[in-house]
Coordinates of C-alpha atoms in Angstrom, one line a residue:
X1 CA 2.4 46.1 -35.4
X2 CA 4.4 47.2 -32.1
X3 CA 8.4 48.7 -32.9
X4 CA 10.5 47.6 -30.9
X5 CA 14.1 47.4 -30.5
X6 CA 15.6 44.0 -30.7
X7 CA 16.5 43.6 -27.1
X8 CA 12.5 44.0 -26.4
X9 CA 12.1 41.7 -29.3
X10 CA 14.3 39.0 -27.9
X11 CA 12.4 39.2 -24.6
X12 CA 9.0 39.1 -26.2
X13 CA 9.9 36.0 -27.7
X14 CA 11.0 34.4 -24.5
X15 CA 7.7 35.4 -22.4
X16 CA 5.7 33.4 -25.7
X17 CA 8.0 30.5 -25.0
X18 CA 6.9 31.3 -21.1
X19 CA 10.0 31.3 -20.1
X20 CA 10.3 31.8 -16.1
X21 CA 13.8 31.6 -15.2
X22 CA 16.6 33.5 -16.7
X23 CA 20.1 32.6 -15.7
X24 CA 22.9 35.5 -16.6
X25 CA 25.5 37.6 -15.8
X26 CA 24.8 41.3 -16.9
X27 CA 27.0 42.8 -19.6
X28 CA 27.3 46.3 -21.7
X29 CA 26.6 44.6 -24.9
X30 CA 23.0 43.1 -24.3
X31 CA 21.7 46.3 -22.3
X32 CA 18.6 46.7 -24.2
X33 CA 17.8 43.1 -23.4
X34 CA 18.5 43.3 -19.9
X35 CA 16.5 47.0 -19.9
X36 CA 13.4 44.8 -21.2
X37 CA 13.9 42.2 -18.6
X38 CA 13.2 44.7 -16.4
X39 CA 9.8 45.1 -17.2
X40 CA 9.1 41.6 -17.8
X41 CA 7.6 40.5 -14.6
X42 CA 6.5 36.9 -15.9
X43 CA 10.5 36.2 -16.3
X44 CA 12.8 35.5 -12.7
X45 CA 16.3 37.0 -13.7
X46 CA 19.1 35.1 -11.4
X47 CA 22.1 36.7 -11.7
X48 CA 25.2 34.7 -11.4
X49 CA 29.0 35.5 -10.7
X50 CA 30.4 33.3 -13.5
X51 CA 28.7 32.7 -17.1
X52 CA 29.8 28.8 -16.9
X53 CA 27.8 28.3 -13.5
X54 CA 24.7 30.3 -15.1
X55 CA 24.8 27.4 -17.7
X56 CA 25.0 24.7 -15.1
X57 CA 22.1 26.2 -13.5
X58 CA 20.1 26.5 -16.5
X59 CA 21.1 22.6 -17.1
X60 CA 19.8 21.5 -13.8
X61 CA 17.0 23.8 -14.0
X62 CA 15.9 22.3 -17.4
X63 CA 16.5 18.2 -16.5
X64 CA 14.2 18.7 -13.2
X65 CA 11.4 20.8 -14.8
X66 CA 11.3 19.7 -18.0
X67 CA 11.4 22.5 -19.5
X68 CA 14.1 25.0 -21.2
X69 CA 16.9 26.5 -19.7
X70 CA 17.6 30.2 -20.7
X71 CA 21.1 31.7 -20.3
X72 CA 22.6 35.1 -21.0
X73 CA 26.0 36.2 -21.0
X74 CA 25.5 39.4 -21.4
X75 CA 29.1 40.7 -22.6
X76 CA 30.8 39.4 -25.6
X77 CA 34.0 38.1 -26.2
X78 CA 34.9 37.0 -22.4
X79 CA 31.5 36.8 -21.5
X80 CA 30.3 34.5 -23.7
X81 CA 33.8 32.4 -23.7
X82 CA 32.8 31.3 -20.0
X83 CA 29.8 29.8 -21.6
X84 CA 32.0 27.2 -23.3
X85 CA 32.6 24.8 -20.7
X86 CA 28.5 24.9 -19.5
X87 CA 27.4 24.2 -23.1
X88 CA 29.7 21.4 -23.8
X89 CA 28.8 19.6 -20.4
X90 CA 24.8 20.1 -21.6
X91 CA 25.7 19.0 -24.7
X92 CA 27.1 15.6 -23.6
X93 CA 24.0 15.6 -21.5
X94 CA 21.6 16.3 -24.3
X95 CA 19.9 18.9 -22.3
X96 CA 17.7 21.5 -23.9
X97 CA 19.3 25.2 -23.0
X98 CA 19.0 28.4 -25.4
X99 CA 22.1 30.3 -24.4
X100 CA 22.0 33.7 -26.1
X101 CA 25.4 36.1 -25.7
X102 CA 25.9 39.8 -27.2
X103 CA 28.2 39.7 -29.5
X104 CA 30.5 42.6 -31.4
X105 CA 28.8 45.5 -33.3
X106 CA 28.2 43.9 -37.2
X107 CA 30.3 47.1 -38.6
X108 CA 33.2 45.7 -36.3
X109 CA 33.8 42.5 -37.2
X110 CA 37.1 41.8 -38.6
X111 CA 38.8 44.7 -37.0
X112 CA 40.4 43.2 -34.0
X113 CA 38.0 45.2 -32.3
X114 CA 37.8 45.0 -28.1
X115 CA 36.4 41.9 -27.2
X116 CA 36.1 40.4 -30.4
X117 CA 36.1 36.9 -31.0
X118 CA 34.5 34.7 -33.5
X119 CA 31.6 33.5 -31.8
X120 CA 29.9 31.6 -34.6
X121 CA 33.2 29.6 -35.3
X122 CA 33.6 28.5 -31.0
X123 CA 30.3 27.6 -30.3
X124 CA 29.4 25.6 -33.4
X125 CA 31.4 22.3 -32.4
X126 CA 29.8 22.4 -28.8
X127 CA 26.2 23.0 -29.5
X128 CA 23.3 21.2 -31.7
X129 CA 23.1 25.0 -33.9
X130 CA 24.5 28.3 -33.3
X131 CA 23.0 31.8 -35.2
X132 CA 23.9 35.4 -35.5
X133 CA 21.5 37.5 -35.7
X134 CA 21.7 39.1 -39.1
X135 CA 19.3 42.1 -38.2
X136 CA 16.8 43.2 -35.8
X137 CA 13.5 42.1 -37.2
X138 CA 15.1 38.4 -37.5
X139 CA 15.3 38.2 -34.0
X140 CA 12.2 36.8 -32.6
X141 CA 12.2 34.1 -35.7
X142 CA 15.6 33.1 -34.4
X143 CA 14.6 32.9 -30.9
X144 CA 11.9 30.7 -31.8
X145 CA 14.4 28.8 -34.1
X146 CA 16.7 28.2 -31.0
X147 CA 14.0 26.6 -29.2
X148 CA 13.0 24.3 -31.6
X149 CA 16.3 23.1 -32.1
X150 CA 17.2 22.9 -28.6
X151 CA 14.0 20.5 -28.5
X152 CA 14.2 18.5 -31.2
X153 CA 15.4 15.1 -30.7
X154 CA 17.8 14.3 -29.7
X155 CA 17.5 17.4 -26.9
X156 CA 20.4 19.6 -26.9
X157 CA 22.3 23.1 -26.4
X158 CA 22.4 26.0 -28.5
X159 CA 23.4 29.2 -29.4
X160 CA 22.2 32.4 -30.3
X161 CA 24.9 35.6 -30.6
X162 CA 23.3 38.9 -30.6
X163 CA 25.0 41.9 -31.8
X164 CA 24.8 45.3 -30.1
X165 CA 23.8 47.2 -33.1
X166 CA 21.1 44.1 -33.6
X167 CA 19.8 44.7 -30.3
X168 CA 19.7 48.2 -30.3
X169 CA 17.6 48.9 -33.7
X170 CA 14.0 49.3 -34.3
X171 CA 11.6 47.3 -36.4
X172 CA 8.1 46.3 -36.4
X173 CA 6.6 43.4 -35.0
X174 CA 3.5 41.6 -34.6
X175 CA 2.1 38.9 -32.2
X176 CA 4.3 36.4 -31.1
X177 CA 3.0 33.2 -32.0
X178 CA 3.0 30.5 -29.2
X179 CA 5.3 27.6 -29.2
X180 CA 2.8 25.0 -31.0
X181 CA 3.0 27.4 -33.9
X182 CA 6.2 26.4 -34.8
X183 CA 7.4 23.9 -32.6
X184 CA 5.0 20.6 -33.0
X185 CA 5.9 17.4 -30.8
X186 CA 4.4 14.3 -30.4
X187 CA 5.0 10.5 -29.9
X188 CA 6.5 8.4 -32.4
X189 CA 5.0 4.9 -32.4
X190 CA 6.8 1.5 -33.5
X191 CA 5.2 -0.5 -36.3
X192 CA 3.0 -3.3 -35.1
X193 CA 5.0 -5.4 -37.0
X194 CA 8.3 -4.6 -34.7
X195 CA 6.4 -4.4 -32.1
X196 CA 5.3 -7.8 -32.2
X197 CA 8.4 -9.1 -33.0
X198 CA 10.3 -7.4 -29.9
X199 CA 7.2 -9.2 -27.6
X200 CA 8.2 -12.4 -29.1
X201 CA 11.5 -12.2 -28.1
X202 CA 10.9 -10.8 -24.7
X203 CA 8.2 -13.5 -24.3
X204 CA 10.7 -16.4 -25.2
X205 CA 13.8 -15.4 -23.2
X206 CA 15.0 -17.5 -20.5
X207 CA 17.0 -14.0 -18.8
X208 CA 15.4 -11.1 -20.2
X209 CA 16.1 -7.5 -19.3
X210 CA 15.1 -4.0 -19.8
X211 CA 17.6 -1.4 -19.8
X212 CA 16.4 2.1 -19.4
X213 CA 17.9 5.2 -19.8
X214 CA 17.5 9.1 -20.4
X215 CA 14.4 8.4 -22.5
X216 CA 12.6 7.0 -19.7
X217 CA 14.1 9.3 -17.1
X218 CA 13.8 12.6 -18.6
X219 CA 10.2 12.4 -19.9
X220 CA 9.2 11.3 -16.3
X221 CA 7.4 8.0 -17.6
X222 CA 8.7 5.4 -14.8
X223 CA 5.1 4.3 -14.4
X224 CA 5.1 2.9 -18.2
X225 CA 8.7 1.0 -18.2
X226 CA 7.3 -0.3 -15.0
X227 CA 4.4 -1.5 -16.3
X228 CA 5.8 -3.1 -19.4
X229 CA 8.9 -5.0 -17.0
X230 CA 5.6 -6.4 -14.6
X231 CA 3.8 -7.3 -18.1
X232 CA 7.3 -9.8 -18.2
X233 CA 8.1 -10.1 -15.2
X234 CA 11.8 -8.8 -16.7
X235 CA 14.6 -7.2 -14.1
X236 CA 15.0 -3.2 -14.8
X237 CA 18.8 -1.8 -14.7
X238 CA 19.4 1.7 -15.7
X239 CA 22.1 3.3 -17.5
X240 CA 24.8 5.0 -15.2
X241 CA 23.4 8.6 -14.4
X242 CA 20.2 7.3 -14.3
X243 CA 19.7 5.3 -11.7
X244 CA 16.6 6.9 -10.6
X245 CA 14.7 6.3 -14.0
X246 CA 13.0 3.9 -12.1
X247 CA 12.0 4.4 -8.0
X248 CA 14.8 2.5 -5.4
X249 CA 11.2 0.5 -3.9
X250 CA 10.2 -1.2 -7.1
X251 CA 11.2 -5.0 -6.7
X252 CA 11.9 -4.7 -10.2
X253 CA 14.6 -2.6 -10.1
X254 CA 18.0 -3.0 -10.2
X255 CA 19.6 0.0 -10.0
X256 CA 23.1 1.1 -12.4
X257 CA 24.3 -1.1 -14.7
X258 CA 28.3 -1.6 -16.0
X259 CA 31.4 -0.6 -14.8
X260 CA 29.7 2.3 -12.4
X261 CA 27.4 0.4 -11.3
X262 CA 26.4 -2.2 -8.9
X263 CA 27.4 -5.7 -9.1
X264 CA 23.5 -7.0 -9.1
X265 CA 22.7 -4.9 -12.5
X266 CA 26.1 -5.6 -13.7
X267 CA 25.4 -9.2 -14.1
X268 CA 22.3 -8.8 -15.6
X269 CA 23.5 -7.4 -18.2
X270 CA 26.5 -9.8 -18.7
X271 CA 24.0 -13.0 -18.4
X272 CA 20.9 -12.2 -20.2
X273 CA 19.7 -13.5 -23.5
X274 CA 17.5 -10.4 -24.6
X275 CA 18.1 -7.0 -23.7
X276 CA 15.3 -4.3 -24.3
X277 CA 17.5 -1.2 -24.3
X278 CA 14.5 1.3 -23.9
X279 CA 15.7 4.9 -24.6
X280 CA 19.2 4.8 -23.9
X281 CA 22.5 4.8 -26.1
X282 CA 24.1 2.1 -24.7
X283 CA 26.9 4.2 -24.6
X284 CA 30.6 4.7 -22.9
X285 CA 29.9 4.8 -19.3
X286 CA 27.7 2.0 -19.5
X287 CA 29.9 -0.5 -21.3
X288 CA 33.2 1.5 -22.1
X289 CA 32.4 -0.2 -25.5
X290 CA 33.2 -3.6 -24.2
X291 CA 31.8 -6.9 -24.1
X292 CA 32.9 -7.0 -20.8
X293 CA 29.6 -5.4 -19.6
X294 CA 27.2 -6.5 -21.6
X295 CA 26.9 -10.4 -22.7
X296 CA 28.1 -10.7 -26.5
X297 CA 25.7 -13.1 -27.2
X298 CA 22.7 -11.6 -26.1
X299 CA 19.7 -10.3 -28.7
X300 CA 19.5 -6.8 -28.3
X301 CA 16.4 -4.7 -28.9
X302 CA 17.0 -1.1 -29.4
X303 CA 14.4 1.4 -29.0
X304 CA 15.5 5.1 -29.1
X305 CA 14.4 8.0 -30.9
X306 CA 17.5 9.0 -32.6
X307 CA 18.0 6.5 -35.3
X308 CA 21.6 7.3 -35.3
X309 CA 22.0 5.9 -32.2
X310 CA 20.4 2.6 -32.9
X311 CA 23.2 -0.5 -33.0
X312 CA 25.6 2.5 -33.1
X313 CA 28.2 0.9 -30.7
X314 CA 26.5 -2.9 -30.4
X315 CA 25.3 -4.8 -33.3
X316 CA 21.1 -5.2 -32.7
X317 CA 18.8 -7.7 -33.6
X318 CA 16.2 -5.5 -33.7
X319 CA 16.2 -1.6 -34.0
X320 CA 13.0 0.4 -33.6
X321 CA 13.0 4.1 -34.1
X322 CA 10.5 5.4 -31.8
X323 CA 9.8 7.0 -28.4
X324 CA 10.5 5.1 -25.4
X325 CA 7.3 5.8 -23.3
X326 CA 5.0 5.1 -26.5
X327 CA 6.8 2.0 -27.3
X328 CA 6.4 0.5 -23.9
X329 CA 3.3 1.3 -24.1
X330 CA 2.7 -0.6 -27.2
X331 CA 5.0 -3.7 -26.1
X332 CA 3.0 -4.2 -22.7
X333 CA -0.1 -4.4 -24.8
X334 CA 1.2 -7.0 -26.8
X335 CA 2.5 -8.8 -24.2
X336 CA -1.6 -9.8 -23.0
X337 CA -1.6 -11.8 -25.6
X338 CA 1.6 -13.7 -25.1
X339 CA 2.4 -16.7 -22.2
X340 CA 5.5 -16.4 -19.8
X341 CA 8.1 -19.1 -19.6
X342 CA 9.0 -21.3 -16.2
X343 CA 12.3 -20.6 -16.7
X344 CA 12.0 -16.4 -17.2
X345 CA 10.1 -16.2 -14.0
X346 CA 13.1 -18.3 -12.2
X347 CA 15.5 -16.0 -13.3
X348 CA 13.5 -13.5 -12.2
X349 CA 12.9 -14.5 -8.6
X350 CA 16.5 -15.3 -8.4
X351 CA 17.6 -11.5 -8.9
X352 CA 14.9 -10.3 -6.7
X353 CA 17.1 -12.7 -4.0
X354 CA 20.2 -11.3 -4.8
X355 CA 18.6 -7.6 -5.0
X356 CA 18.0 -7.7 -1.3
X357 CA 21.0 -10.0 -0.2
X358 CA 22.9 -7.4 -2.1
X359 CA 21.5 -4.6 -0.1
X360 CA 21.8 -6.0 3.0
X361 CA 25.3 -6.7 2.4
X362 CA 25.9 -3.0 1.3
X363 CA 24.5 -1.8 5.0
X364 CA 26.3 -4.3 6.5
X365 CA 29.6 -3.8 4.9
X366 CA 29.9 -0.3 5.3
X367 CA 32.5 1.2 7.8
X368 CA 30.5 3.3 10.2
X369 CA 33.1 2.6 13.1
X370 CA 36.4 4.0 11.9
X371 CA 37.5 7.1 13.2
X372 CA 38.2 9.0 10.4
X373 CA 35.4 8.9 7.9
X374 CA 35.5 6.5 4.9
X375 CA 33.1 6.8 1.7
X376 CA 31.3 3.4 2.7
X377 CA 30.0 4.9 6.1
X378 CA 29.1 8.2 4.7
X379 CA 27.0 7.0 2.1
X380 CA 25.3 4.7 4.1
X381 CA 24.7 8.1 6.5
X382 CA 23.4 10.1 3.4
X383 CA 21.2 7.1 3.0
X384 CA 20.1 6.9 6.3
X385 CA 19.6 11.0 7.1
X386 CA 18.1 12.1 4.0
X387 CA 14.7 12.6 3.0
X388 CA 13.2 10.4 0.8
X389 CA 11.5 13.2 -1.9
X390 CA 15.8 14.3 -2.2
X391 CA 17.1 15.4 -5.3
X392 CA 21.0 14.7 -5.5
X393 CA 23.0 16.5 -7.9
X394 CA 26.8 15.2 -8.1
X395 CA 30.1 16.2 -9.8
X396 CA 32.8 13.9 -11.5
X397 CA 35.9 12.7 -9.3
X398 CA 35.6 9.5 -7.8
X399 CA 33.7 9.9 -4.5
X400 CA 30.9 11.3 -6.6
X401 CA 30.9 8.4 -9.1
X402 CA 30.9 6.2 -6.1
X403 CA 28.2 8.0 -4.8
X404 CA 25.7 7.6 -7.9
X405 CA 25.0 4.0 -7.0
X406 CA 24.8 4.2 -3.0
X407 CA 22.4 6.5 -2.8
X408 CA 18.6 5.4 -2.9
X409 CA 16.6 7.5 -5.5
X410 CA 13.0 7.2 -4.3
X411 CA 11.5 9.3 -6.8
X412 CA 12.3 9.6 -11.1
X413 CA 14.4 12.7 -11.3
X414 CA 16.4 12.8 -8.1
X415 CA 20.0 12.1 -9.6
X416 CA 22.2 15.1 -11.6
X417 CA 25.3 14.0 -13.2
X418 CA 27.6 15.3 -15.2
X419 CA 27.0 12.6 -17.3
X420 CA 29.3 11.9 -20.1
X421 CA 31.2 15.2 -20.2
X422 CA 32.7 14.0 -16.4
X423 CA 32.8 17.7 -15.4
X424 CA 34.1 18.7 -12.2
X425 CA 32.4 22.2 -10.7
X426 CA 29.2 21.3 -12.1
X427 CA 27.3 19.9 -9.0
X428 CA 26.6 23.2 -6.7
X429 CA 25.4 25.1 -9.3
X430 CA 23.2 22.5 -11.1
X431 CA 21.6 22.1 -7.8
X432 CA 20.8 25.4 -7.4
X433 CA 19.0 25.3 -11.0
X434 CA 17.2 21.8 -9.5
X435 CA 15.6 24.0 -6.5
X436 CA 14.4 26.2 -8.7
X437 CA 12.4 23.7 -10.6
X438 CA 11.5 21.9 -7.6
X439 CA 11.1 24.4 -4.4
X440 CA 9.6 21.9 -2.0
X441 CA 12.0 19.5 -2.5
X442 CA 15.4 18.8 -0.9
X443 CA 18.0 19.0 -2.9
X444 CA 21.5 18.0 -1.8
X445 CA 24.7 18.6 -3.8
X446 CA 27.7 16.4 -3.6
X447 CA 31.3 17.8 -4.1
X448 CA 34.7 17.5 -3.9
X449 CA 37.0 19.8 -1.8
X450 CA 38.5 21.2 -5.6
X451 CA 35.2 21.2 -7.2
X452 CA 33.4 23.1 -4.4
X453 CA 36.6 25.3 -4.7
X454 CA 35.7 26.3 -8.0
X455 CA 32.5 27.3 -7.7
X456 CA 32.2 29.1 -4.1
X457 CA 31.3 32.8 -5.5
X458 CA 27.8 31.1 -6.3
X459 CA 26.9 30.9 -2.3
X460 CA 26.2 35.0 -3.1
X461 CA 23.7 33.6 -5.6
X462 CA 22.0 31.5 -3.7
X463 CA 22.2 33.9 -0.6
X464 CA 20.4 36.7 -2.7
X465 CA 17.8 34.9 -4.6
X466 CA 17.1 32.5 -1.5
X467 CA 18.0 29.4 -3.1
X468 CA 18.0 27.0 0.2
X469 CA 20.0 23.4 -1.6
X470 CA 22.6 21.7 0.9
X471 CA 25.8 21.2 -0.3
X472 CA 27.8 18.3 1.3
X473 CA 31.9 18.6 0.6
X474 CA 33.4 15.5 1.0
X475 CA 37.0 16.7 1.5
X476 CA 39.8 14.9 1.1
X477 CA 42.3 17.4 0.2
X478 CA 43.3 15.9 -2.9
X479 CA 42.2 15.9 -6.6
X480 CA 41.2 12.1 -5.7
X481 CA 40.5 10.3 -8.8
X482 CA 44.5 11.5 -10.5
X483 CA 46.1 11.0 -6.8
X484 CA 44.8 7.5 -7.2
X485 CA 46.2 6.7 -10.6
X486 CA 49.9 8.2 -9.3
X487 CA 49.4 5.7 -6.5
X488 CA 48.4 2.6 -8.4
X489 CA 50.6 3.2 -11.8
X490 CA 52.9 5.7 -11.3
X491 CA 54.5 4.8 -8.0
X492 CA 53.2 7.6 -5.7
X493 CA 55.1 9.9 -7.6
X494 CA 52.6 12.7 -6.7
X495 CA 52.6 15.9 -8.6
X496 CA 49.5 18.9 -8.4
X497 CA 47.4 16.0 -6.7
X498 CA 47.6 17.9 -3.3
X499 CA 45.1 20.8 -2.7
X500 CA 44.3 23.3 0.3
X501 CA 41.1 24.9 0.7
X502 CA 39.8 27.4 3.2
X503 CA 37.2 26.1 5.8
X504 CA 34.2 25.5 3.7
X505 CA 31.4 25.9 6.7
X506 CA 33.4 29.8 7.7
X507 CA 33.6 30.7 4.3
X508 CA 29.6 29.7 3.5
X509 CA 29.1 31.9 6.9
X510 CA 31.1 34.7 5.4
X511 CA 28.5 34.8 2.4
X512 CA 25.3 34.5 4.3
X513 CA 24.9 31.3 4.5
X514 CA 24.9 28.6 7.2
X515 CA 28.2 26.4 7.6
X516 CA 28.9 23.1 9.0
X517 CA 32.1 21.3 9.9
X518 CA 31.7 17.2 10.1
X519 CA 34.9 15.2 11.3
X520 CA 32.1 12.1 12.5
X521 CA 29.4 10.1 10.8
X522 CA 27.3 11.6 13.9
X523 CA 28.3 14.9 13.3
X524 CA 27.4 14.5 9.7
X525 CA 24.3 13.1 10.5
X526 CA 23.5 16.1 12.6
X527 CA 24.4 18.7 10.5
X528 CA 22.7 17.3 7.5
X529 CA 19.2 17.5 9.6
X530 CA 20.3 21.2 10.6
X531 CA 21.1 22.1 7.3
X532 CA 18.0 20.9 6.0
X533 CA 15.9 23.0 8.6
X534 CA 18.1 26.3 8.6
X535 CA 16.0 28.1 6.1
X536 CA 19.2 29.3 4.2
X537 CA 21.8 27.8 1.8
X538 CA 23.9 25.4 3.5
X539 CA 27.2 23.9 3.4
X540 CA 28.5 20.9 5.4
X541 CA 32.6 20.5 5.2
X542 CA 33.0 17.0 6.0
X543 CA 36.5 15.6 6.6
X544 CA 36.7 12.4 4.5
X545 CA 39.5 9.6 4.6
X546 CA 42.2 10.7 2.2
X547 CA 44.0 7.6 2.0
X548 CA 40.3 6.1 0.5
X549 CA 41.3 6.6 -2.6
X550 CA 39.6 4.5 -5.8
X551 CA 41.0 3.9 -9.2
X552 CA 38.0 4.2 -11.5
X553 CA 39.3 3.5 -14.6
X554 CA 41.8 1.4 -14.3
X555 CA 41.6 -0.2 -17.8
X556 CA 42.8 3.0 -18.9
X557 CA 46.2 2.1 -17.3
X558 CA 46.9 -1.2 -18.7
X559 CA 49.8 -0.5 -20.5
X560 CA 51.4 0.6 -17.2
X561 CA 50.8 -3.7 -16.1
X562 CA 48.3 -2.2 -13.0

């Protein structure tokens, strides 16, 4: 037994979890914990300038590494309230994050004390679970519980509030158990009868499609989904935000489907007679909850590790509660017993030709001749210039939404977006986390000028810790989505849509990073190549046509007759 403070015990519990990075902002409420981190050489502390962006870094790190992101808000009250947006974002993305916040001393609760806020109530709706440690001796137990809950299906963020007196208090502790002692995990196989039924449905389909989502992407099991698709010779489509679940170059990969996907993958889903949904909710971004984006008459086989997701939005023919890659293996083995149908073979061959024609047309129709940079030309320049092993992070906003299916993701875990939370201000900070998880890969963060303006202070973090990402600011001088809606549905009555920004290339230089400005596609290509090899964090301020606006959610304004 060893006597430790609550802060020391918390850090020992993090060490037992093999935590490599803690993102956070120092504060007086958690000094005992920061002091313990000083001695924890196994843990790299990344000091941020805003707790929100620190949470995005933990989010990007967790998604890219497959490990748990850890963020520490050192101050109770305002320090922890800054976590809210980042944790809500992580919950929507099912990212496992353990968020730790300092909390008011127990004896001061309900006394209107300095920086008092009910953190237990605040975080409960936006996390999987929130705890407030009642005593010093319970700290390791609750840290372990936090990691266990964050990583249980479906994964997501949790919040642990540690009061000042709990962190400064002393208690006797034994050796910290390893995670396998309290967090058993393992794949869940499907019942044999369900596998046989699903395989028979796929083998009997004339127009089969396999839709993959986070259950394949996040587990890094593209090879198993591909083996299944090849066994049935069925095209693969991905849910929005997971266009990297399957390598771009595979001939059965149609890319992202739905209202934010491409026309080929979207057509497959509206014409398929059997759809195998493998590790995806078939949720909002994929369908807008409408049969406009999925064949009403298709027989759906829904494979999900979270049972409440099965058939939630669309009735299914067969629901399978199981681990997506494990069930994929089971189905592939079953496929070897079945024969293929000529009709399905013709469907897939026709798809392959259509896909190749679509890709050729996408390049041919890209506007590369305009003197003002157009989105299609910029996306082609990125496709042609960025290395194949690049990882891309995206913000919300129409330019980034268009880019998600206009870039080529050659390796799984190459696309990181806000997903269903639709958050502006995510990409740059998330990219820093991705780079720490994948230091040998180029990381390119796409943002609008508005979103980057929210997060420029983290340029200091990037420079201080040598996190060398490339941020491409698609600068059109406005909040593009909203301005498009005002143009298309409100008779051009613009208010609050236009914004000004400093020259981001010069701002980057002031922070100690490299800055580039591009007004042509040739300058953009040169800047990307220079930024990738400059050995510093880099920002490329790209001047995009402010008139190149696009209304993504036209369905939201049907009432206005647009």
